[in-house]
Tab-separated table of C-alpha atoms in Angstrom:
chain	number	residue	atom	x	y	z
U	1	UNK	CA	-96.604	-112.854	-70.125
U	2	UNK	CA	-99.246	-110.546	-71.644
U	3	UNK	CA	-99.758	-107.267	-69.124
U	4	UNK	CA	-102.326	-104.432	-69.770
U	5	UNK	CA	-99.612	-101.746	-68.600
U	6	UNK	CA	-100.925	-98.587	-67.560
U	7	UNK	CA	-97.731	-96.770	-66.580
U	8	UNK	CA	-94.759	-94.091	-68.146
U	9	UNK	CA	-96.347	-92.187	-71.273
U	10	UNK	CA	-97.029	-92.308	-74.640
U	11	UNK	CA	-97.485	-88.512	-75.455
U	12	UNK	CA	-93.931	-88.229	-75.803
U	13	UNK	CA	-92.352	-91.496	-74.990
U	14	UNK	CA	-93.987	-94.211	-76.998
U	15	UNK	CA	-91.875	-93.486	-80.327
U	16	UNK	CA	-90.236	-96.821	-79.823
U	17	UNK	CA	-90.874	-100.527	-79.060
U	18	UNK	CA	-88.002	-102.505	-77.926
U	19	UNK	CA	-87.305	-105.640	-80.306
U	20	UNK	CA	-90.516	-107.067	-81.596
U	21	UNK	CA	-126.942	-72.385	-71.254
U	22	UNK	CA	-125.476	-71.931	-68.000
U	23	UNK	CA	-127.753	-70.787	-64.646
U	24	UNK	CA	-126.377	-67.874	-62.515
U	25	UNK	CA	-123.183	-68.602	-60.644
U	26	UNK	CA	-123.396	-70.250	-57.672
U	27	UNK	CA	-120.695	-70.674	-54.572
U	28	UNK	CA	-118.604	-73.729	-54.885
U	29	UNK	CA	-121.041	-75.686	-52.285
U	30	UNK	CA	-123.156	-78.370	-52.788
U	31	UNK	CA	-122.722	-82.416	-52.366
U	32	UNK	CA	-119.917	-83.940	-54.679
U	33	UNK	CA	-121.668	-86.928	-56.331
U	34	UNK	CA	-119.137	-87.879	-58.529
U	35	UNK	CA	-116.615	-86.968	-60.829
U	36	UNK	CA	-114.854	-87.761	-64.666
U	37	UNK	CA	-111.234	-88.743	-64.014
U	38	UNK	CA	-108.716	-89.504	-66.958
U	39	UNK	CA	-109.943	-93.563	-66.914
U	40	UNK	CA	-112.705	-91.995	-69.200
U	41	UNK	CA	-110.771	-91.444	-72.187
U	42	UNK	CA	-108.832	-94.088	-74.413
U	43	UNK	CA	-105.409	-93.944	-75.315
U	44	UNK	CA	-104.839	-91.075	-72.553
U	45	UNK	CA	-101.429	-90.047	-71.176
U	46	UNK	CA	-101.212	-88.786	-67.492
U	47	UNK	CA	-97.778	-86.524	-66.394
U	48	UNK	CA	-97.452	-84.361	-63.117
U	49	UNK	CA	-94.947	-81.559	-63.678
U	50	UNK	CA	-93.860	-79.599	-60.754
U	51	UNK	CA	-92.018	-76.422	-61.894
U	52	UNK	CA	-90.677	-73.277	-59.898
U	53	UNK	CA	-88.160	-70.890	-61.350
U	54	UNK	CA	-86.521	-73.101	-63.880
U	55	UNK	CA	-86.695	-76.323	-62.182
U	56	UNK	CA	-88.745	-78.815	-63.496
U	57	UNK	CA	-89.726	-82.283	-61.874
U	58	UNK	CA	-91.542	-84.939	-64.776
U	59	UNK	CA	-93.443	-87.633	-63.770
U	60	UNK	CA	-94.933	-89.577	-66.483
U	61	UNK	CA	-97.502	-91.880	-66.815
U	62	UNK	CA	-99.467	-93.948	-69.980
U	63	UNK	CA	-101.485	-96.787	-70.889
U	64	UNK	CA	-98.750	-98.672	-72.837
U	65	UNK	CA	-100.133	-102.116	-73.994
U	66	UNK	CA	-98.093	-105.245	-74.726
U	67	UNK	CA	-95.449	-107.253	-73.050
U	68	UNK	CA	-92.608	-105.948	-70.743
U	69	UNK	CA	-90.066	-106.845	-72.645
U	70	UNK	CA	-91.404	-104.874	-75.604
U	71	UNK	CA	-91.163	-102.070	-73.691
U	72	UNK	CA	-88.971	-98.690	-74.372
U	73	UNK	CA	-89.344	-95.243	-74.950
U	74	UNK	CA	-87.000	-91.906	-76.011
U	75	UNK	CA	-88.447	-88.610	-74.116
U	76	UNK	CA	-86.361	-85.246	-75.676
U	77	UNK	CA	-84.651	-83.262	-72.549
U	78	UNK	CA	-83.701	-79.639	-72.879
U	79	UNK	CA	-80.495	-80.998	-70.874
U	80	UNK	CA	-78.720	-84.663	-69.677
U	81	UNK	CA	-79.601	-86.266	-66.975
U	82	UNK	CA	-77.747	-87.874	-64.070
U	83	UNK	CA	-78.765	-90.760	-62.778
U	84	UNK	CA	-79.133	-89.025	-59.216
U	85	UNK	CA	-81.700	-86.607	-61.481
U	86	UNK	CA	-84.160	-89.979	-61.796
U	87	UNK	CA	-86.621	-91.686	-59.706
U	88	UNK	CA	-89.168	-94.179	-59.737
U	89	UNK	CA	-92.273	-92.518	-58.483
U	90	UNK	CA	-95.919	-94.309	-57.644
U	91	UNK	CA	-99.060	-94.650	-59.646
U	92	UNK	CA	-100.962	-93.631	-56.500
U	93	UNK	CA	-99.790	-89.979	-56.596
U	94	UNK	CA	-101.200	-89.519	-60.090
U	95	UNK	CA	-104.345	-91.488	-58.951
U	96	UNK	CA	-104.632	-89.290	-56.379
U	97	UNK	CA	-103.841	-85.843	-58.289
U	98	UNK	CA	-106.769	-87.058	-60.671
U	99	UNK	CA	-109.040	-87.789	-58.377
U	100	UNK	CA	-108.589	-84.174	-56.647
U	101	UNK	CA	-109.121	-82.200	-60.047
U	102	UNK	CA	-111.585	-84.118	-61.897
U	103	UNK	CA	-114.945	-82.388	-63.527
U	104	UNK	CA	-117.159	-82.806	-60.961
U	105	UNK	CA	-120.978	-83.233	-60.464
U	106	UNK	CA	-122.581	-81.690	-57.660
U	107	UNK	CA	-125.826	-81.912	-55.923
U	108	UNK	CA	-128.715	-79.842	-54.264
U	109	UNK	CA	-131.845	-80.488	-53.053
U	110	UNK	CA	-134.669	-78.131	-52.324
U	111	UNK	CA	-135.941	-77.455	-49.377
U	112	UNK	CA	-140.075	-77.828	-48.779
U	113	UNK	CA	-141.621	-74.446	-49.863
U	114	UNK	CA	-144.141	-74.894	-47.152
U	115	UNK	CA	-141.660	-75.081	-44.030
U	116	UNK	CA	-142.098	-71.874	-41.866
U	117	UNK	CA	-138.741	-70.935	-43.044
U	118	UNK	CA	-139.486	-70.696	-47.350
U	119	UNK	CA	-141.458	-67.253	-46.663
U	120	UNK	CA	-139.072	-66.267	-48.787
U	121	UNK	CA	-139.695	-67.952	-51.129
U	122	UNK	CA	-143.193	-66.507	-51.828
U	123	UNK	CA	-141.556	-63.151	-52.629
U	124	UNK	CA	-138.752	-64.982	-54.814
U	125	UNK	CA	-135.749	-64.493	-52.281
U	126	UNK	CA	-134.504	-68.162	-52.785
U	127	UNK	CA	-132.784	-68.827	-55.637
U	128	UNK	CA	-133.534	-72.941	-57.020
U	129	UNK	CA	-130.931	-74.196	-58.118
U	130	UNK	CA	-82.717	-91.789	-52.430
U	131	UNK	CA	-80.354	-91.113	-55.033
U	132	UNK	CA	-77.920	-93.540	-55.876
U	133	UNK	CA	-74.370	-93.292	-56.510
U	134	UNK	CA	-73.522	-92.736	-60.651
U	135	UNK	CA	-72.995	-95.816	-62.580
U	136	UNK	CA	-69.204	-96.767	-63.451
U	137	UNK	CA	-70.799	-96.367	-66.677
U	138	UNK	CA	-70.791	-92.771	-67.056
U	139	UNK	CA	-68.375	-91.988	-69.566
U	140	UNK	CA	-69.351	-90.064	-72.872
U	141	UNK	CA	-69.113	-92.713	-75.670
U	142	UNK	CA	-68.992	-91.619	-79.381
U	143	UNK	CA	-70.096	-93.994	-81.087
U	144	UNK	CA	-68.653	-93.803	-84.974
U	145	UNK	CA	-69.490	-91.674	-87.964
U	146	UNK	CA	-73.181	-91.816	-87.149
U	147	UNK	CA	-72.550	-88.545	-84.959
U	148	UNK	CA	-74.595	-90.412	-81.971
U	149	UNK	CA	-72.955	-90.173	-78.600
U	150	UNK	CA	-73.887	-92.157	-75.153
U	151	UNK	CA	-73.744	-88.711	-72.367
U	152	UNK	CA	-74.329	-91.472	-69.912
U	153	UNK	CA	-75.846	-95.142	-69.254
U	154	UNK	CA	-77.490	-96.199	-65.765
U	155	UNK	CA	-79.476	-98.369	-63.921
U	156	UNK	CA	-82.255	-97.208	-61.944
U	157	UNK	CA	-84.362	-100.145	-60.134
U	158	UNK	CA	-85.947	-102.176	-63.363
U	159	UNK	CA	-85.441	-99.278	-65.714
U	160	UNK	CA	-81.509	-99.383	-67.770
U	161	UNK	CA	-81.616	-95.518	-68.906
U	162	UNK	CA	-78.746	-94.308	-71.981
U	163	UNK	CA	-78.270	-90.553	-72.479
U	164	UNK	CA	-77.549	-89.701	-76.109
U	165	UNK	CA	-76.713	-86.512	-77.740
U	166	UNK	CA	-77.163	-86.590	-81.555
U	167	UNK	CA	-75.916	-84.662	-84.484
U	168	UNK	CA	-78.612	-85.854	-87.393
U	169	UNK	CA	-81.577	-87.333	-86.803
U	170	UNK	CA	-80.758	-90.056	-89.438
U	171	UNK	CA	-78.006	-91.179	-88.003
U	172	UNK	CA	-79.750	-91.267	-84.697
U	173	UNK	CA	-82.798	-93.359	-86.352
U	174	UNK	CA	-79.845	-96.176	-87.740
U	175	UNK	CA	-78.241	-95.980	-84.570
U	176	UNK	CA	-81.098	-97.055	-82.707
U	177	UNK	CA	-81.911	-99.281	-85.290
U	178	UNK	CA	-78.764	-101.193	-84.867
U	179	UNK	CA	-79.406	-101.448	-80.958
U	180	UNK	CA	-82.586	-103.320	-82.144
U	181	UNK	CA	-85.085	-100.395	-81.360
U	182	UNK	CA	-88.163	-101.074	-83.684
U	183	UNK	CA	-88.598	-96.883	-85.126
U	184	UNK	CA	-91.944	-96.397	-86.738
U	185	UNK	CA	-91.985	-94.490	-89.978
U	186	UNK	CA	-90.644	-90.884	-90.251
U	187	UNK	CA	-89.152	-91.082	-86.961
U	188	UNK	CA	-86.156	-89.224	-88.799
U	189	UNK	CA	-88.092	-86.026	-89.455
U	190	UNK	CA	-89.483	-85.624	-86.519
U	191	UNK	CA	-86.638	-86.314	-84.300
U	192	UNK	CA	-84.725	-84.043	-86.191
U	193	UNK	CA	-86.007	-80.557	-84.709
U	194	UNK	CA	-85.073	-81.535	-81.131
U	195	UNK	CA	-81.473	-82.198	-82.383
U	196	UNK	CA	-81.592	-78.775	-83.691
U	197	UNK	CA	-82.431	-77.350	-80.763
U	198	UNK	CA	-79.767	-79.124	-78.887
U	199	UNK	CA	-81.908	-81.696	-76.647
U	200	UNK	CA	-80.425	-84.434	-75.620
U	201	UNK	CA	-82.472	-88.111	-75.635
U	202	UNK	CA	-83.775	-90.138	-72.595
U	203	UNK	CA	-83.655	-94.129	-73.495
U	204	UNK	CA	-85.797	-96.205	-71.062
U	205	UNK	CA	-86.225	-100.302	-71.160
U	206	UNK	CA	-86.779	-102.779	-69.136
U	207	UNK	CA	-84.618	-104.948	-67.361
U	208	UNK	CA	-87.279	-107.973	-66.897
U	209	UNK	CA	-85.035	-109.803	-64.059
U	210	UNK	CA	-85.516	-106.668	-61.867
U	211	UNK	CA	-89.331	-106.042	-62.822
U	212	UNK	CA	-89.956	-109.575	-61.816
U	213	UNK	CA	-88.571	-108.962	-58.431
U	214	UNK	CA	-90.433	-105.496	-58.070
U	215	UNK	CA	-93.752	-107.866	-57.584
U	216	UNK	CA	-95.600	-105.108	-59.632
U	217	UNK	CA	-98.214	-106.154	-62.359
U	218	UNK	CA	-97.556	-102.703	-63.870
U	219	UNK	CA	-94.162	-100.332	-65.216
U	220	UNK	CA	-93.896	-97.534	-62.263
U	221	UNK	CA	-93.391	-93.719	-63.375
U	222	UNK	CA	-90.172	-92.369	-64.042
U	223	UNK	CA	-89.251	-88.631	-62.596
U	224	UNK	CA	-86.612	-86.715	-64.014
U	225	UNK	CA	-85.864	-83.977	-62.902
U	226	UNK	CA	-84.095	-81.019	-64.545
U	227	UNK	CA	-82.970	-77.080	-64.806
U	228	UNK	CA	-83.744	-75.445	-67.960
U	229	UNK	CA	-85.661	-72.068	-69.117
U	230	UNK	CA	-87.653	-74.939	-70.991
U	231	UNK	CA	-90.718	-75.322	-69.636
U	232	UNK	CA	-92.022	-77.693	-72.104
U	233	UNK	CA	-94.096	-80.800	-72.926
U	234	UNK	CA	-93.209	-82.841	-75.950
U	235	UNK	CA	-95.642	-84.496	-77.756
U	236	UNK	CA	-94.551	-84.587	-81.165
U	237	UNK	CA	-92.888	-88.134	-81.015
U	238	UNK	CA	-95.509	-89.845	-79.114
U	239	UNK	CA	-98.113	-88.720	-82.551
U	240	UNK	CA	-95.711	-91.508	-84.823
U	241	UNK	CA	-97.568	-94.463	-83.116
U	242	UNK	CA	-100.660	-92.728	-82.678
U	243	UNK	CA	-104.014	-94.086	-84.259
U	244	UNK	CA	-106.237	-91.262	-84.009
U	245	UNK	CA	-106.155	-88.426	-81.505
U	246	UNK	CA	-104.800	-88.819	-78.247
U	247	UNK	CA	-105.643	-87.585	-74.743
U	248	UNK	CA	-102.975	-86.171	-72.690
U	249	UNK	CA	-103.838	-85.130	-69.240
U	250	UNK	CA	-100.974	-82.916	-67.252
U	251	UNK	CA	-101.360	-81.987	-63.220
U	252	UNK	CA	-99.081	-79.045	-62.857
U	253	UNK	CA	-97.902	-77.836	-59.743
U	254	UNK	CA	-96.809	-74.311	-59.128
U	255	UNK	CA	-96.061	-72.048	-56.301
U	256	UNK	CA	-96.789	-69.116	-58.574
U	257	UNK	CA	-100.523	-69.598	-60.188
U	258	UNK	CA	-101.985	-70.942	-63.003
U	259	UNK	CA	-100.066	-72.549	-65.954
U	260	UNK	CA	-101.315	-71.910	-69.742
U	261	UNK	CA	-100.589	-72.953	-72.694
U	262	UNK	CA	-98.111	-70.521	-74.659
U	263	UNK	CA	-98.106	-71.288	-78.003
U	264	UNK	CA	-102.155	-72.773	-78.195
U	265	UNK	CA	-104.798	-71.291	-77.038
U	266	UNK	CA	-106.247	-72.196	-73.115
U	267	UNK	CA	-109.670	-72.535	-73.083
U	268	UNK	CA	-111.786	-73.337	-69.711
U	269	UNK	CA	-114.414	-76.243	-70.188
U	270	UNK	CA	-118.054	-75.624	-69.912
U	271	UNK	CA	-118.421	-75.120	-65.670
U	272	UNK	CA	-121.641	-74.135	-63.609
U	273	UNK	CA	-124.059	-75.684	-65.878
U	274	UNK	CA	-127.314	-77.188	-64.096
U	275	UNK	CA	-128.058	-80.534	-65.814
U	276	UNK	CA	-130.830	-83.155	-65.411
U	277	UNK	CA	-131.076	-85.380	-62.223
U	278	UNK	CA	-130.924	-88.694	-64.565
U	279	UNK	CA	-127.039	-87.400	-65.512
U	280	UNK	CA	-126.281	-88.667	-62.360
U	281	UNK	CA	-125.767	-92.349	-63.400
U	282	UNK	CA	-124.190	-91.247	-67.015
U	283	UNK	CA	-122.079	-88.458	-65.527
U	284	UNK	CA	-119.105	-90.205	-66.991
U	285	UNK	CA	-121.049	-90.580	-70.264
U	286	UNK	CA	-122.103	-86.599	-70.010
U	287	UNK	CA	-118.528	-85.807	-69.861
U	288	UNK	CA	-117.128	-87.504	-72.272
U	289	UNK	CA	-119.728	-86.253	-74.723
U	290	UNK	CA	-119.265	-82.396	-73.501
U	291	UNK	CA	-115.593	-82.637	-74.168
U	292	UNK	CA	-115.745	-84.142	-77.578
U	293	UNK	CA	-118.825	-81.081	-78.372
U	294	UNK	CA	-116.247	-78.525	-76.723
U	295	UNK	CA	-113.114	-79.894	-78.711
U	296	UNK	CA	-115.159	-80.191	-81.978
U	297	UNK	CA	-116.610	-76.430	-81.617
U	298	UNK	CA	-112.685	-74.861	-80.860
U	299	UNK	CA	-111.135	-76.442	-84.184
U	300	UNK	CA	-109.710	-79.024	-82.205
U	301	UNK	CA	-106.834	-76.761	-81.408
U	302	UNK	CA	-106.677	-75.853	-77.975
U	303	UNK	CA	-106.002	-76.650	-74.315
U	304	UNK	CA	-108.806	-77.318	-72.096
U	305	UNK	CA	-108.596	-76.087	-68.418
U	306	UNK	CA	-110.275	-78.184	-66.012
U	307	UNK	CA	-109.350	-77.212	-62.940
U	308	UNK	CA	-107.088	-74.555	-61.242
U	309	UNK	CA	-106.836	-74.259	-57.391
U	310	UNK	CA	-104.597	-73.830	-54.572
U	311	UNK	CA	-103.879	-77.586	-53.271
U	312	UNK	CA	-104.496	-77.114	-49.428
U	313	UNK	CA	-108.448	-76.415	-50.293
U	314	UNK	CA	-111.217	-77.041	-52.339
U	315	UNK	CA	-114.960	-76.745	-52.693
U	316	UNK	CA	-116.812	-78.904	-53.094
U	317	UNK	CA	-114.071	-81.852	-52.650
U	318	UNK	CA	-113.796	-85.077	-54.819
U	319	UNK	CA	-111.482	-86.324	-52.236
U	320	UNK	CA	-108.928	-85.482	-49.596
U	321	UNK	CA	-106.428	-82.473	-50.505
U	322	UNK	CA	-102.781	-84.238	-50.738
U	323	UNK	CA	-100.749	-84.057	-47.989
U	324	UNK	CA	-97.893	-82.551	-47.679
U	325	UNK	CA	-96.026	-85.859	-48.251
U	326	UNK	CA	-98.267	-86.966	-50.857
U	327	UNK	CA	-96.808	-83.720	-52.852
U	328	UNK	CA	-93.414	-84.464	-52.316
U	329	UNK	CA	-94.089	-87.874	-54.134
U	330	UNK	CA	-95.230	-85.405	-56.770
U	331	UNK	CA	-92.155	-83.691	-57.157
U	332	UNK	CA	-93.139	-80.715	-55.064
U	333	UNK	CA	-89.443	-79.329	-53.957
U	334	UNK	CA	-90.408	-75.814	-52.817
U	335	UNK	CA	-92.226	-76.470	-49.722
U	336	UNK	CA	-89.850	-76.047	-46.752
U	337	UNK	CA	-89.509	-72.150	-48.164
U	338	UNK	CA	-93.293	-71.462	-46.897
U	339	UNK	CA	-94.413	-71.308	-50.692
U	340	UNK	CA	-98.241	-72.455	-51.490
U	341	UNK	CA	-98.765	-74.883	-54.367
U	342	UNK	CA	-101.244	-74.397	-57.080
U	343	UNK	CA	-102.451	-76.560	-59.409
U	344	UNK	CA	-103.913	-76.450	-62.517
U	345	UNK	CA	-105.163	-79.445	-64.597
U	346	UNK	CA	-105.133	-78.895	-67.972
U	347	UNK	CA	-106.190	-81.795	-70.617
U	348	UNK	CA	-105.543	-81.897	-74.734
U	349	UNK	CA	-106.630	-83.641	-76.871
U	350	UNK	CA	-104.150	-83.338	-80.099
U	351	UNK	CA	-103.239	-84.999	-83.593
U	352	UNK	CA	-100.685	-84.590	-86.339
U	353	UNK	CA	-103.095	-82.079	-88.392
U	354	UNK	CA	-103.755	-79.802	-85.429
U	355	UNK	CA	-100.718	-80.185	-82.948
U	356	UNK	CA	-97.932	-79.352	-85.069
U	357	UNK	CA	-95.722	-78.043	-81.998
U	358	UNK	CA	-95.067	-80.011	-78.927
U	359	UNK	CA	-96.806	-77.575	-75.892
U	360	UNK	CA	-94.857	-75.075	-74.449
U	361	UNK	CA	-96.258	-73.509	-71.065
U	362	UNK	CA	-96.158	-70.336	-68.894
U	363	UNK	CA	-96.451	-69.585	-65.440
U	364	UNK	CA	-99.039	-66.966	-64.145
U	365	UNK	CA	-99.494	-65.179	-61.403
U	366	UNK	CA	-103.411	-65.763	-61.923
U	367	UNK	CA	-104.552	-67.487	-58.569
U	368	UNK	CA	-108.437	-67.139	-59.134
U	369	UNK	CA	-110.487	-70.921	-58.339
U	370	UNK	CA	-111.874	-72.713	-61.510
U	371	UNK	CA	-113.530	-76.223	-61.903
U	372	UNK	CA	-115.144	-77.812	-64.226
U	373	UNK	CA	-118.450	-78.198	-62.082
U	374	UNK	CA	-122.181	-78.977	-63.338
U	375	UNK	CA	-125.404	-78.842	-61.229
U	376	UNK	CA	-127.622	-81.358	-60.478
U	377	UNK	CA	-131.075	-79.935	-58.853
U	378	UNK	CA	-133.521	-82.353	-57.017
U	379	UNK	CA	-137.043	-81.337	-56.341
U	380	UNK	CA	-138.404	-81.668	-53.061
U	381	UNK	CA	-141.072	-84.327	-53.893
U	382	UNK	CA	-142.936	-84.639	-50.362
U	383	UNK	CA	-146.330	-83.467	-50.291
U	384	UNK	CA	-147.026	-79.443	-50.833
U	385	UNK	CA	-150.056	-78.246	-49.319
U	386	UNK	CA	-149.589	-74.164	-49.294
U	387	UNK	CA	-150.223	-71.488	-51.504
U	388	UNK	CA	-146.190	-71.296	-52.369
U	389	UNK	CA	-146.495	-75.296	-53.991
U	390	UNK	CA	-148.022	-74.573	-56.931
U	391	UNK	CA	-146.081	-71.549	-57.736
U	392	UNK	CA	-142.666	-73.815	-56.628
U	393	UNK	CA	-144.343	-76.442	-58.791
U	394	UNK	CA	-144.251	-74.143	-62.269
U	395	UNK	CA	-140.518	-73.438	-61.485
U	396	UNK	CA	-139.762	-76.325	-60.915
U	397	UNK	CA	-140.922	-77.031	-64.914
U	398	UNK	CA	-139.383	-74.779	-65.647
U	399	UNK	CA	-136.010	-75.642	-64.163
U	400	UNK	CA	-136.419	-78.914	-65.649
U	401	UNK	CA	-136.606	-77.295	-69.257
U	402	UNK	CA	-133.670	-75.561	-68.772
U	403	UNK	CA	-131.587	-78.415	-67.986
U	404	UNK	CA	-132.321	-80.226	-70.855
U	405	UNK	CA	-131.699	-77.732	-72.903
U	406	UNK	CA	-128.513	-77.312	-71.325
U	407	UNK	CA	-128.213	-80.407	-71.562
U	408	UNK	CA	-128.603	-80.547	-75.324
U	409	UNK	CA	-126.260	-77.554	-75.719
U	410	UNK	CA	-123.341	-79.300	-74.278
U	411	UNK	CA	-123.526	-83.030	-75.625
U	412	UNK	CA	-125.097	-82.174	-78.769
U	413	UNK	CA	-128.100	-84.721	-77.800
U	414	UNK	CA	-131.797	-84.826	-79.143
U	415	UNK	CA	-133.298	-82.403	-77.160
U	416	UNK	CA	-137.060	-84.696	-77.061
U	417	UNK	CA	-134.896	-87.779	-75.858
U	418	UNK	CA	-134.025	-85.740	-73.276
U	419	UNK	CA	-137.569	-84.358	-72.358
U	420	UNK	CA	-138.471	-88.175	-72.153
U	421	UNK	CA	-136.253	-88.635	-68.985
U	422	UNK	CA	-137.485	-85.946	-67.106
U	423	UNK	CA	-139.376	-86.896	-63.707
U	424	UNK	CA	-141.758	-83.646	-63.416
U	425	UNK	CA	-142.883	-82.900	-60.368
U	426	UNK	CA	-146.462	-84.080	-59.772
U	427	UNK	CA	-148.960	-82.342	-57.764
U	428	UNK	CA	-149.712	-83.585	-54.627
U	429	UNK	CA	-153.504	-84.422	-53.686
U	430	UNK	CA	-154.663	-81.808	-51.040
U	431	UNK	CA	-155.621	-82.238	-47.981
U	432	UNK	CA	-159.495	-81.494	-47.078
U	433	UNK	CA	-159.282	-78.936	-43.787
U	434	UNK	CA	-162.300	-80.065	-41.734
U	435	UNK	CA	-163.034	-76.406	-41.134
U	436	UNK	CA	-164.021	-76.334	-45.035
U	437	UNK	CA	-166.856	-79.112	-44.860
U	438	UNK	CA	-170.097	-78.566	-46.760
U	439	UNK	CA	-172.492	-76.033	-44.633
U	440	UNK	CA	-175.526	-77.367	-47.226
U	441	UNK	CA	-177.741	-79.749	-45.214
U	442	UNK	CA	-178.034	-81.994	-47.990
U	443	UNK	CA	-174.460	-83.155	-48.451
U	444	UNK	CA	-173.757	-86.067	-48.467
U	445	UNK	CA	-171.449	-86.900	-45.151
């Protein structure tokens, strides 16, 4: 049976398949409306990777497509794993993770600059705006002149796992051949750096008996969970299958600070911006556009920060902070030592001609708030009958203009499409005071 699988990853895991103009800064307040989670973009890998010290928990997530039992995948490790060093996590916690640290669109309305209480505004004081035992399969097997050998082979619910170390990457590609792994081409070249650098090979199928029994319509996430000064991503492998560029997401969870991008460049995505009240039903749309303008306008080369924030708070909220148990499912291991958990959400988009290296990250002990926040203003559109309306009325205009030009600046959209959209803010009729009736005799009543 057929499955849309949205589960394990295909940055670096899908080598194989198995046998066949921004206003003034505001405070983080407002309304959330609604937010741009990783659903948005095609082809886009999720991982959570909780890292202290040198310990490093990887939980990995993708949209593979296709039938189960086409299903496998090879992830480089700095180091072998045990089987009690592997878990089957839940789609929920990376659900949930994405939810928290999505882009965000906020609202404001404007209070009536006739209320007793907007005398401010007439002299411009308001601003608008359970580990199991190992396997009796854990003997190292060599396994001939091909210089492959098995560190280890487990089962770990419908997932059967082999460990392989490997001494040339071509006789690793015939080896796998031979097992009836399907390699696409120049597999060989680009396995061949991890062997130099020692890495050992994590070999995932499916065992369909026991995914039957699981009752799940997708694959689950596999954690691993290691010790190594690595503190890596690899991505190289997953580029072999790829058809264009690829999105990968990655939640990472720190007791430390932010996390950056070593060896590219980390660059924060447009934040703060006030944008048209229409947005609101194409915020997904917006964002999708104002990544692609971003990406385009840094050379395609970099890491895009999206959000960075200590995990017990946030403001404005998308949804819920995890809980403390909801982190554990996330790999958090450091919080029974009183240590604080930051996380930073940091999304590439990458290809063969710009990505050459898989991403290597560093820890920071930068704990400032960032999110990747935009603005969304509504008038107050009851009638206006004081002296402050009409001069609320042209700012109003000109608020308007600056959001679509903002607007314009970010997607790259026709600015006089944009001016189309825009609702202004109509004068209201005014109401006749009684006290200001004709005094002429002849008027007519």
């Amino acid at each position: 049976m057929k499955l849309f699988l949205k589960s394990i990853i295909s940055i670096c895991l899908s080598l194989l398949l198995m046998l066949s103009n921004t206003a003034e800064a505001m405070a983080f307040c407002g309304f959330y409306v609604g937010g741009a989670n990783a659903k948005l973009f095609n082809e886009a890998s999720q991982v959570i990777i909780a890292h202290k010290d040198n310990k490093t928990i990887l939980t990995m997530a993708n949209d593979f497509q296709g039938a189960v039992k086409d299903f496998a995948l090879v992830v480089p490790v700095p180091v072998a794993i045990k089987r009690e060093q592997v878990n089957i996590g839940s789609k929920a916690i990376i659900d949930k993770l994405d939810a928290f640290s999505q882009p965000r669109l906020v609202e404001y309305t404007d209070a009536d600059p006739c209320a007793p209480s907007q005398a401010q505004f007439e002299s411009g004081g308001i601003s608008l705006n359970q580990p199991v035992a190992p396997s009796a399969r854990n003997q190292r097997k060599p396994t001939g002149d091909l210089g492959v050998t098995v560190e280890d082979s487990f089962k770990v619910n419908e997932y059967e796992i082999l460990i392989l170390s490997a001494k040339e990457s071509d006789g690793l590609e015939t080896w796998l051949r031979r097992k009836g792994y399907q390699l696409p081409n120049g597999a060989s070249a680009v396995l061949q750096p991890y062997i130099r650098q020692n890495m050992k090979f994590f070999v995932a199928k499916v065992d369909l008996k026991e995914f039957n029994q699981t009752g799940q319509k997708f694959l689950r996430p596999i954690q691993i969970a290691y010790q190594s000064p690595k503190f890596m991503l690899p991505i190289r492998l997953g580029m072999l299958n790829a058809k264009g560029d690829q999105d990968l997401v990655a939640y990472i969870l720190s007791p430390k600070g932010q996390v950056e991008v070593s060896n590219y460049r980390t660059v924060k995505v447009p934040t703060g911006n006030e944008i048209p009240e229409f947005i609101k039903e194409d915020f997904g749309k917006f964002y999708k556009a104002t990544f692609q303008r971003s990406y385009e306008k840094e050379n395609k080369k970099v890491a895009f920060l999206e959000y960075a924030w200590d995990v017990s708070n946030c403001d404005p909220c998308s949804t819920e902070p995890p809980s403390e148990t909801e982190l554990k499912q996330a790999g958090v291991f450091w919080q029974n030592d009183s240590s604080r958990t930051f996380i930073t959400r940091l999304h590439v988009r990458y290809s063969r001609a710009k990505f050459a290296e898989d991403l290597v990250f560093q820890e920071t002990s930068n704990q400032d708030n960032f999110q990747g926040r935009y603005v969304m203003n509504h008038p107050f559109r009851d009638k206006m009958t004081c002296k402050a309306a009409d001069k609320y009325r042209q700012q109003v205009s000109v608020r308007q203009e600056r959001e679509v030009q903002n607007l314009t600046q970010l997607t790259g959209w026709p600015l006089a499409d944009l001016r189309r959209r825009v609702k202004p803010l109509v004068a209201s009729t005014p109401v006749r005071n009684v006290d200001d009736k004709p005094f002429w005799p002849w008027a007519k009543p």
